[in-house]
Coordinates of C-alpha atoms and ligand atoms in Angstrom, one line a residue:
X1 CA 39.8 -24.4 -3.0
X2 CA 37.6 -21.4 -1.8
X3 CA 39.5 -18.7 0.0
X4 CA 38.4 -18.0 3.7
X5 CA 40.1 -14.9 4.1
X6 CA 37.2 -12.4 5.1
X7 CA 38.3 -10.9 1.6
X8 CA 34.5 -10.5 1.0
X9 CA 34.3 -8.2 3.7
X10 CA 35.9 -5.7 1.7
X11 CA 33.5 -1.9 0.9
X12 CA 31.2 -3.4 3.6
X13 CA 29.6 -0.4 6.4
X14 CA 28.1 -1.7 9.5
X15 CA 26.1 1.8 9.9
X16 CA 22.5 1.5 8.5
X17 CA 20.9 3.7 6.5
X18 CA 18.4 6.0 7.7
X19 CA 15.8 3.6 5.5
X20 CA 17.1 0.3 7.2
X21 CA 16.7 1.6 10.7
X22 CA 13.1 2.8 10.1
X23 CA 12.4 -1.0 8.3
X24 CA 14.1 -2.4 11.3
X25 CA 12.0 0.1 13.9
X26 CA 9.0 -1.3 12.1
X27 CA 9.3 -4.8 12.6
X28 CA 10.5 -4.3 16.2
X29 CA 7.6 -2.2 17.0
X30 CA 5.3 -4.7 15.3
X31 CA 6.6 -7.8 17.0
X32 CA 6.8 -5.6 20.2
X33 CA 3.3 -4.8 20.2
X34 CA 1.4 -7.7 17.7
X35 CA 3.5 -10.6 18.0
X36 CA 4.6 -10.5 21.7
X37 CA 0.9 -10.3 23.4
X38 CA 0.0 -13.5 21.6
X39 CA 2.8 -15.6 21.3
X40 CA 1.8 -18.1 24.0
X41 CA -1.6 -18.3 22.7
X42 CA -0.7 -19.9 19.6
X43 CA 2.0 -22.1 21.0
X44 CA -0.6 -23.7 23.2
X45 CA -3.0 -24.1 20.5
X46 CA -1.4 -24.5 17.8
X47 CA -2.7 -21.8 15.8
X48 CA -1.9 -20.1 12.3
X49 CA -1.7 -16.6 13.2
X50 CA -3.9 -15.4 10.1
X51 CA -4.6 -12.3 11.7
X52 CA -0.7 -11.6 12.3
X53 CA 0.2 -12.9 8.4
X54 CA -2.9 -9.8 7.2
X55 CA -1.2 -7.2 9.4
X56 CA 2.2 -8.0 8.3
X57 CA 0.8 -8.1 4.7
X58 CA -0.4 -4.8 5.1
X59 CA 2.6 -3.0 6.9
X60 CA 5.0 -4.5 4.3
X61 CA 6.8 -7.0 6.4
X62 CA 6.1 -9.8 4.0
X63 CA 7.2 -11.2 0.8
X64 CA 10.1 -9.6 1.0
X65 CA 11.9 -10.1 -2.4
X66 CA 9.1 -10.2 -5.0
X67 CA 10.6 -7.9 -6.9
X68 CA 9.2 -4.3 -7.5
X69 CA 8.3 -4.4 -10.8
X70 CA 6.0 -7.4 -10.0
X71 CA 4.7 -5.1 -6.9
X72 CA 6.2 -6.4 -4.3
X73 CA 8.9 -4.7 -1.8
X74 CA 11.6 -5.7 -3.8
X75 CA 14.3 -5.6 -1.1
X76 CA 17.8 -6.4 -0.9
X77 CA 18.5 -10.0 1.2
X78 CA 20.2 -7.8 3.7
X79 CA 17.4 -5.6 4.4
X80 CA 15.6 -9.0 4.8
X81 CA 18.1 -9.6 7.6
X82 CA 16.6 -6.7 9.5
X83 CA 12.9 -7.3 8.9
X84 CA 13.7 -11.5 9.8
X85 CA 15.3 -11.0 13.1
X86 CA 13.2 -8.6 14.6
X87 CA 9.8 -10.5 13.7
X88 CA 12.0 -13.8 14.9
X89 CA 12.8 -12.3 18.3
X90 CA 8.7 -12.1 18.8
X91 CA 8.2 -15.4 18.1
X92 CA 9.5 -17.3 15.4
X93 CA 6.8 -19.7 15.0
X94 CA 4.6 -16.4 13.9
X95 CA 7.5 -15.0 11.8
X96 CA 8.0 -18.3 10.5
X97 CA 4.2 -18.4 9.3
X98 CA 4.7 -14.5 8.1
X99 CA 8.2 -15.0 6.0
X100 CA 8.3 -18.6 4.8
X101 CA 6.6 -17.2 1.4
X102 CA 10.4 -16.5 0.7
X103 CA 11.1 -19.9 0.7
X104 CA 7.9 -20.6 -1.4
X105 CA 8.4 -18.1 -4.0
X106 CA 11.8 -18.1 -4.2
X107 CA 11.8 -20.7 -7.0
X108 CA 9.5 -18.6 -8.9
X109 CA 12.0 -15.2 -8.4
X110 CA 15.2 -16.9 -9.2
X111 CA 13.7 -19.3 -11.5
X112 CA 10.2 -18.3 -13.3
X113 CA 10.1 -16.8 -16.6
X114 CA 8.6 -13.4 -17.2
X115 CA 4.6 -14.8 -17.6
X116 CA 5.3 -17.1 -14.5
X117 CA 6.8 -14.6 -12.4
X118 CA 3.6 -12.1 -14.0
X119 CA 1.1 -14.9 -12.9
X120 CA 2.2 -16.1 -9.8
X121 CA 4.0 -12.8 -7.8
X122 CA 1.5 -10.0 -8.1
X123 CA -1.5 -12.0 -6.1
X124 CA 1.2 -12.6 -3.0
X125 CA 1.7 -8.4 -3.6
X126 CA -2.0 -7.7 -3.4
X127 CA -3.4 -9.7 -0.7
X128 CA -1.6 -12.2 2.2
X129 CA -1.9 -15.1 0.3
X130 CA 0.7 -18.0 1.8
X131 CA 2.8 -20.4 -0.8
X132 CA 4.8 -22.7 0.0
X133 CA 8.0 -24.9 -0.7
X134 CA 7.4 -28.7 -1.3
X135 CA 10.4 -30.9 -1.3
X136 CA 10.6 -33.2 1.6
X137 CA 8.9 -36.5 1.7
X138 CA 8.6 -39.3 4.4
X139 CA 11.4 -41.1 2.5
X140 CA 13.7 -37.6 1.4
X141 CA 14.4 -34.9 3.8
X142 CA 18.4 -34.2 4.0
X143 CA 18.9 -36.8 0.7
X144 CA 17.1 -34.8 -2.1
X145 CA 17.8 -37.3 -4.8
X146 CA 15.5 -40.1 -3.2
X147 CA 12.6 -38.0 -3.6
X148 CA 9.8 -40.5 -5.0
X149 CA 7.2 -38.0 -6.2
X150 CA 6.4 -38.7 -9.9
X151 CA 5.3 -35.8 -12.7
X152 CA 4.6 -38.0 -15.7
X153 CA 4.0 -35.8 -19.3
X154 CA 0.6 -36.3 -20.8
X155 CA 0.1 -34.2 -24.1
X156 CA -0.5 -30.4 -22.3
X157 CA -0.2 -31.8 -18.7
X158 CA 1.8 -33.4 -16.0
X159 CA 0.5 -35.7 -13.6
X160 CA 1.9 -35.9 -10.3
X161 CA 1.9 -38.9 -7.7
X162 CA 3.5 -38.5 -4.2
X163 CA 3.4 -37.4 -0.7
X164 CA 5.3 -34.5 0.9
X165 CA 6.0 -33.7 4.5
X166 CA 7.6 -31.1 6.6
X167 CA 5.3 -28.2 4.5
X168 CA 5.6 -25.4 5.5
X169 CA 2.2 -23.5 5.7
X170 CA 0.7 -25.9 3.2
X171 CA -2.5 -26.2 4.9
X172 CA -3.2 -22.6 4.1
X173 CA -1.2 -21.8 1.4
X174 CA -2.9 -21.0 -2.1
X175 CA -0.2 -23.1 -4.1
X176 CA 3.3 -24.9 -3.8
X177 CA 6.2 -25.3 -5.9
X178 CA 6.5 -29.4 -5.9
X179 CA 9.5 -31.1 -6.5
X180 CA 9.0 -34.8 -8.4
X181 CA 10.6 -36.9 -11.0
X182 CA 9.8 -36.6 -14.4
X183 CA 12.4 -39.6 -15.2
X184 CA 12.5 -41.2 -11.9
X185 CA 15.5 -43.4 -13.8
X186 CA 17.8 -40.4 -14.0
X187 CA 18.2 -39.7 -9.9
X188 CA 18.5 -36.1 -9.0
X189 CA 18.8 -34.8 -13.1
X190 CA 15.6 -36.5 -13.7
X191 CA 13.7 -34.2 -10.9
X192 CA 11.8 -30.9 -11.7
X193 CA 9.9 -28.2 -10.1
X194 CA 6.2 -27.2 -10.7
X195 CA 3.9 -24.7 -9.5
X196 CA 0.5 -26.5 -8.0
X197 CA -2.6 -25.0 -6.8
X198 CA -3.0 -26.1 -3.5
X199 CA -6.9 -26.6 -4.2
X200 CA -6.3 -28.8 -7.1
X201 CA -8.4 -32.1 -7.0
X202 CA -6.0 -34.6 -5.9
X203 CA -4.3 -32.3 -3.6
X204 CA -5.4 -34.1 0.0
X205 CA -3.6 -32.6 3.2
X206 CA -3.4 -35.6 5.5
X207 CA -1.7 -33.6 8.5
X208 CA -1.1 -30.9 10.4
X209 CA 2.1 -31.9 12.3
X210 CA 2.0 -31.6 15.9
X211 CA 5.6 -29.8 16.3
X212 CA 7.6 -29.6 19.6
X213 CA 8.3 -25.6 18.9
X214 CA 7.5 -23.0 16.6
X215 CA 3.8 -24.4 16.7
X216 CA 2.2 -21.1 15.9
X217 CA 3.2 -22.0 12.5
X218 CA 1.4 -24.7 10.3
X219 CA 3.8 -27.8 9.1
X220 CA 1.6 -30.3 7.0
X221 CA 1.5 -33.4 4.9
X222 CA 0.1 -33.6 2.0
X223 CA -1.0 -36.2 -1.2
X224 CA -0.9 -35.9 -4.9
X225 CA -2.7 -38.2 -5.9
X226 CA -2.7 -37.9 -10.5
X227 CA -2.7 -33.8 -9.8
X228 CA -2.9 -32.8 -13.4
X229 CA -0.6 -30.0 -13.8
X230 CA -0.2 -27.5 -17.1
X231 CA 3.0 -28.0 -18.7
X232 CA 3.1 -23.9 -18.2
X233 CA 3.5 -24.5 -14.7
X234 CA 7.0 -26.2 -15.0
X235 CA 9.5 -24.0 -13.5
X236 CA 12.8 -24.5 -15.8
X237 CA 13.1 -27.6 -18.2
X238 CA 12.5 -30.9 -17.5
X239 CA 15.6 -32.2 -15.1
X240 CA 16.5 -28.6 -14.1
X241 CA 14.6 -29.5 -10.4
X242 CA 17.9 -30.4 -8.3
X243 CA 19.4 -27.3 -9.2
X244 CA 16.4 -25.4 -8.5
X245 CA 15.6 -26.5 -5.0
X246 CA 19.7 -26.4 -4.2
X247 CA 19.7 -22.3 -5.4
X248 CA 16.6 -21.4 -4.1
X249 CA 18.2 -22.9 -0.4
X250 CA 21.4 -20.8 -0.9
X251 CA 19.0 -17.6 -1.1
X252 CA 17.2 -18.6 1.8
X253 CA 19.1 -20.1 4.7
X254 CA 20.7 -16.7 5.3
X255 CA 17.1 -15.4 6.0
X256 CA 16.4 -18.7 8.4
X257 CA 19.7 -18.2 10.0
X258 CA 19.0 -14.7 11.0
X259 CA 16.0 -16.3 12.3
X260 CA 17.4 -17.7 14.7
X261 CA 19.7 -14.9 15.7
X262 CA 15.9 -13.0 16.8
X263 CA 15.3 -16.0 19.3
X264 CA 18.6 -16.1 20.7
X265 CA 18.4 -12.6 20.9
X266 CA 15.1 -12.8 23.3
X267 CA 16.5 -15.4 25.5
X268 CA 19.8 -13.4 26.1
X269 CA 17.6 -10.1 26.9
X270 CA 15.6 -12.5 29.3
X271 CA 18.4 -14.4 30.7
X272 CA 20.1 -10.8 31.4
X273 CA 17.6 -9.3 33.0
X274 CA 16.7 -12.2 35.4
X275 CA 20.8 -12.6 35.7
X276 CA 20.5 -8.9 37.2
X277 CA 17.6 -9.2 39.5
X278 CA 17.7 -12.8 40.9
X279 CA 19.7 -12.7 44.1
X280 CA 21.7 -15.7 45.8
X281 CA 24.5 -15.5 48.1
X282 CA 23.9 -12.1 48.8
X283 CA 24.6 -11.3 45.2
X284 CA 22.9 -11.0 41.7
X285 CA 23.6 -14.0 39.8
X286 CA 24.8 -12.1 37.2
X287 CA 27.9 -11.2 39.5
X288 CA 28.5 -14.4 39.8
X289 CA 31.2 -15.7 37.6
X290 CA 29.7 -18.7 36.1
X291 CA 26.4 -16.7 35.3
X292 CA 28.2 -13.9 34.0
X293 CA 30.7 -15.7 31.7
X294 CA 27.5 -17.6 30.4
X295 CA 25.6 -14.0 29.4
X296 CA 29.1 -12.7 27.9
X297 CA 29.4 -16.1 25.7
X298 CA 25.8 -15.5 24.7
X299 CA 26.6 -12.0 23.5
X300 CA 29.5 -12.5 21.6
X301 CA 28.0 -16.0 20.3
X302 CA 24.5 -14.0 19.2
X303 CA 26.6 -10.9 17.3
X304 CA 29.0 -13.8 15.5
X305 CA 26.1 -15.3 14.1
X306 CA 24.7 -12.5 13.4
X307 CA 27.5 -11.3 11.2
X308 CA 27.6 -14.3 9.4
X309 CA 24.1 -13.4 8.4
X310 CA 25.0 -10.0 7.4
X311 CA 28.0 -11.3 5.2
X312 CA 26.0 -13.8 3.6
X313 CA 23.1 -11.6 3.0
X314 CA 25.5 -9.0 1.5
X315 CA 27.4 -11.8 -1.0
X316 CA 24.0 -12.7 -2.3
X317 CA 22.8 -9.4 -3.0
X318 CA 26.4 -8.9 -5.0
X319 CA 24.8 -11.7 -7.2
X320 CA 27.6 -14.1 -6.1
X321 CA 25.3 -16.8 -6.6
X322 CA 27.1 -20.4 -6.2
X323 CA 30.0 -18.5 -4.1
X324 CA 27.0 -17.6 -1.7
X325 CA 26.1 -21.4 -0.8
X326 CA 29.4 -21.6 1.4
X327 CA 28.6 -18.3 3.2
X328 CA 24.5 -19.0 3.2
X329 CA 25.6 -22.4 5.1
X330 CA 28.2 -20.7 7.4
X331 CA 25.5 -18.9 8.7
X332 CA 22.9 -21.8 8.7
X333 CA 24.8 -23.7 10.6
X334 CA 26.5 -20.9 13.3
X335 CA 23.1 -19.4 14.1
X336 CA 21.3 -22.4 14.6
X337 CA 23.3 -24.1 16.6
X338 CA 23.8 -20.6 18.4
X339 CA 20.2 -20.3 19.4
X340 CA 20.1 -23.9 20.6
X341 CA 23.1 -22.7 23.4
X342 CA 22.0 -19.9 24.1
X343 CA 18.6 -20.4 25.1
X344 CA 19.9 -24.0 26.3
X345 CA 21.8 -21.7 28.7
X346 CA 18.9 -18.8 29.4
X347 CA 17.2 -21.8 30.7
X348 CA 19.6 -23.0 32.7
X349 CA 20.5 -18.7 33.8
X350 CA 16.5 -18.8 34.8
X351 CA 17.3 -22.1 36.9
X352 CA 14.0 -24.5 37.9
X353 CA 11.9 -21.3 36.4
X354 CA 13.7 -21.6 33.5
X355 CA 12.3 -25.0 33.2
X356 CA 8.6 -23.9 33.4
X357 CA 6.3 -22.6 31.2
X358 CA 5.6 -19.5 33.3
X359 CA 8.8 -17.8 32.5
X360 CA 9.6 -17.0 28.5
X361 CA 12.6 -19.1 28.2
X362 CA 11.5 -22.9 27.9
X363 CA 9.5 -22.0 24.7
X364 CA 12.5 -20.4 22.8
X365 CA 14.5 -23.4 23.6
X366 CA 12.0 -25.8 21.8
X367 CA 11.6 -23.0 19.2
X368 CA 15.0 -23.1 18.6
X369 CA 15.7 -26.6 18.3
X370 CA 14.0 -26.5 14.7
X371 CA 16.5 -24.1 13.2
X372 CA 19.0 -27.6 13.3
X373 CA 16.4 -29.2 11.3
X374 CA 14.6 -27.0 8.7
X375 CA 15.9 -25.7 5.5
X376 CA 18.9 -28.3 6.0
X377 CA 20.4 -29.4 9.1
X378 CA 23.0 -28.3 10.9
X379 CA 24.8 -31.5 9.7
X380 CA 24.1 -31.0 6.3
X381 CA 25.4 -27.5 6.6
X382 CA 28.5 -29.2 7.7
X383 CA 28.7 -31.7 4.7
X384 CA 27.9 -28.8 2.5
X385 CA 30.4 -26.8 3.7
X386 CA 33.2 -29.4 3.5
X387 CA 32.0 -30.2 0.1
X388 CA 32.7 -26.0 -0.8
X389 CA 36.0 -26.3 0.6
X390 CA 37.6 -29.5 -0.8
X391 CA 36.0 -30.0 -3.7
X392 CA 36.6 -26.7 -6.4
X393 CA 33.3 -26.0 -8.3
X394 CA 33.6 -26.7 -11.8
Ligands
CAA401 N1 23.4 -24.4 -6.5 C1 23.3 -24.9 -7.7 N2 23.7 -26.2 -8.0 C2 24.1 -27.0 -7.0 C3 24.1 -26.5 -5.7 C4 23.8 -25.2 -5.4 N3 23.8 -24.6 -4.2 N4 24.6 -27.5 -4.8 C5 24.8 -28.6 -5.6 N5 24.5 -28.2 -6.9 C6 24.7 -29.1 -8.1 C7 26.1 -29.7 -8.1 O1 27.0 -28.8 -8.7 C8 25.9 -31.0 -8.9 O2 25.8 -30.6 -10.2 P1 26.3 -31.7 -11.4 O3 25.2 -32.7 -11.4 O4 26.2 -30.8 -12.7 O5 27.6 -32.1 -11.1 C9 24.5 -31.4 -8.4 O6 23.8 -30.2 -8.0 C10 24.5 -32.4 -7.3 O7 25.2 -31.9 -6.2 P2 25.6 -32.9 -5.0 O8 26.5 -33.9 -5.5 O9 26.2 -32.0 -3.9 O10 24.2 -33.5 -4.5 P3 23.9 -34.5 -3.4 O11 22.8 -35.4 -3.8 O12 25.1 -35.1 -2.8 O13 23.1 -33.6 -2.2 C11 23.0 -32.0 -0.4 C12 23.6 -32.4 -1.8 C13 23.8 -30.8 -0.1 C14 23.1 -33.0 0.7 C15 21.5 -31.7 -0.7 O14 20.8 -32.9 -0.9 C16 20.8 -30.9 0.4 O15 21.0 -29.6 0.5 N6 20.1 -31.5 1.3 C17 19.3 -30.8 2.3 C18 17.9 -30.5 1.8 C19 17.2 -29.4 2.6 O16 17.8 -28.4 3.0 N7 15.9 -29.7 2.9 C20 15.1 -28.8 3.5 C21 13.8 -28.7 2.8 S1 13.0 -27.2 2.9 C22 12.4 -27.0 4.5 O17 12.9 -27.6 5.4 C23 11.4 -25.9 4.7 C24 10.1 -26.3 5.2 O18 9.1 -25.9 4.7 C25 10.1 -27.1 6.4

């Protein structure tokens, strides 16, 4: 069984450094001025931000954890947390678009040997080049093993067969690490993970989803349709693609998570300041009891999660590896389902204004609503979770 006794808490400061409250100044002052002014823009047209992704690029508020040695930032999963919830509380459909290469690298940090990580890190350094993360299909989103992309060996190559779904960023990103079966019979140990140039013949993207929120940010489907693939490209050995896709999850959901504690962050600041100025019964709302208990829920709701976040952040960077998953999925599952109440709630603080696209909160409450889908659900979160706690790893 898996101790939850806060023990893990143990050596940890609250106080920043001087160095994380610049990092965290920067984002805020980027999403302040860059993200803010544009956010509705691309939510009613849909639109990659590529002009947001280059500015990030160049500021250093992307690609977070290519390490240093390959030039990238190289920083610590918590300092991630304060870069991820400031550009998050802008809009999180752009910060989506600007930190989802964490998700598409990450197999190639935690996983790539030294040429791989040498081939494929240093371009994402140099210019803001997107990547993405290519597991889901039509037929496998929450149940991995059912995945029915094929990689079938020919002499030098692999040739892959499939469709994926739920991308994203695939419809601008340079390549994708692809999950499929190189011995469909085997389940989940027969899956492995390649590296595919997004602009390889037989690479067809059939979509751009149409999403409910976050739709500044590009979710596609695409086709393999006998993608020939260099053995090179294989992340791992053969079978080693489960385990891959499972790690690579653990490292990011805590990033995700604190996602969402930047959106719930925005509504509460909204849904306090309307609380204080709207007026009924001769008194601001926010003096009414109802409305006020509903801001101080938000509050201590928002800096739980938030904590979580922290916590998980900090176990990965002690390189607790597999002990992280229970902590990456405590905060997964806490902050998304935290964003979806409180800006459930700001809408309802905002009443029938609250309900219209005029006022700021509508569009963090369909915004939010993804964080209980991508990257895991908030059910699957659950069913990991339980899993952690009853079942001792061996
Ligand atoms: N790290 C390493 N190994 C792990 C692991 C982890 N975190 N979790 C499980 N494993 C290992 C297990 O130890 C087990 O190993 P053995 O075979 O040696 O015993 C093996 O993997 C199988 O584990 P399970 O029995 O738990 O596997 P399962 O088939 O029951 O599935 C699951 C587990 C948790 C439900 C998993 O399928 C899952 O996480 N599903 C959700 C997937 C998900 O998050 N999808 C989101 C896609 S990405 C996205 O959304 C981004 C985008 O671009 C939109």
């Amino acid at each position: 069984m898996v101790a939850i006794d806060g023990r893990t808490a143990t050596g940890v400061s609250f106080a920043l450094t001087e160095e994380q409250n610049e990092l965290r100044r920067l984002a805020r002052t980027f999403a302040e001025r860059e993200i803010r002014p544009r956010e509705a823009e691309h939510d009613a047209e849909m639109r990659h931000p590529a002009a947001l992704v280059a500015q990030a690029h160049d500021l250093g508020l992307m690609n977070l954890h290519v390490p240093a040695e390959f030039g990238g930032l190289g920083l610590s999963a918590f300092d991630g947390m304060l870069v991820g919830e400031e550009l998050n509380w802008g809009c999180s459909g752009i910060g989506t678009s600007i930190l989802a290469n964490g998700l598409g690298a990450g197999p190639v940090i935690l996983f790539g040997s030294p040429e791989q990580k040498a081939r494929w890190l240093p371009p994402l350094a140099e210019q803001p080049i997107l990547c993405s993360f290519a597991l889901s299909e039509p037929g496998a989103g929450s149940d991995v093993a059912a995945l029915r992309s094929t990689a079938a060996r020919q002499g030098d190559e692999y040739v892959l067969n499939g469709s994926k779904t739920f991308i994203t960023n695939a419809g601008h990103a340079e390549w994708a690490v692809v999950f499929a079966k190189t011995d469909p019979a085997a389940g989940r140990r027969g899956m492995s993970a390649f590296v595919v140039e997004m602009g390889s013949p037989g690479v067809t993207i059939e979509k751009h989803l149409e999403k409910m929120g976050q739709r500044a940010t590009d979710t596609s489907a695409f086709a393999l349709h006998d993608v020939r693939v260099p053995a090179e490209n294989r992340l791992g050995e053969e079978g080693d693609g489960f385990k891959i896709a499972m790690a690579t999850l653990d490292f990011t959901r805590p990033g995700t998570a604190i996602g969402a504690v930047g959106v719930a962050q925005a509504a509460y600041e909204h849904a306090l300041a309307y609380s204080k100025e709207r007026v009924t019964f001769d008194l601001p709302i926010a003096m009414h009891q109802a409305v006020g208990f509903m801001v101080a829920d938000m509050a201590t709701e928002i800096q739980a999660a938030r904590l979580l976040c922290w916590q998980a952040a900090w176990m990965l960077d002690q390189g607790l590896g597999r002990e992280a998953t229970l902590y990456s999925s405590f905060a997964k599952r806490f902050a998304a389902d935290t964003a979806m109440k409180v800006t459930t709630d700001a809408v309802q603080v905002f009443g029938g204004y609250g309900y219209i696209k005029e006022y700021p909160v509508e569009k963090l409450m369909r915004d939010a609503k993804l964080f209980q889908i991508y990257e895991g659900t908030s059910q699957i979160q659950r069913l990991v979770i339980a899993r952690e706690i009853f079942t001792p790893k061996g």
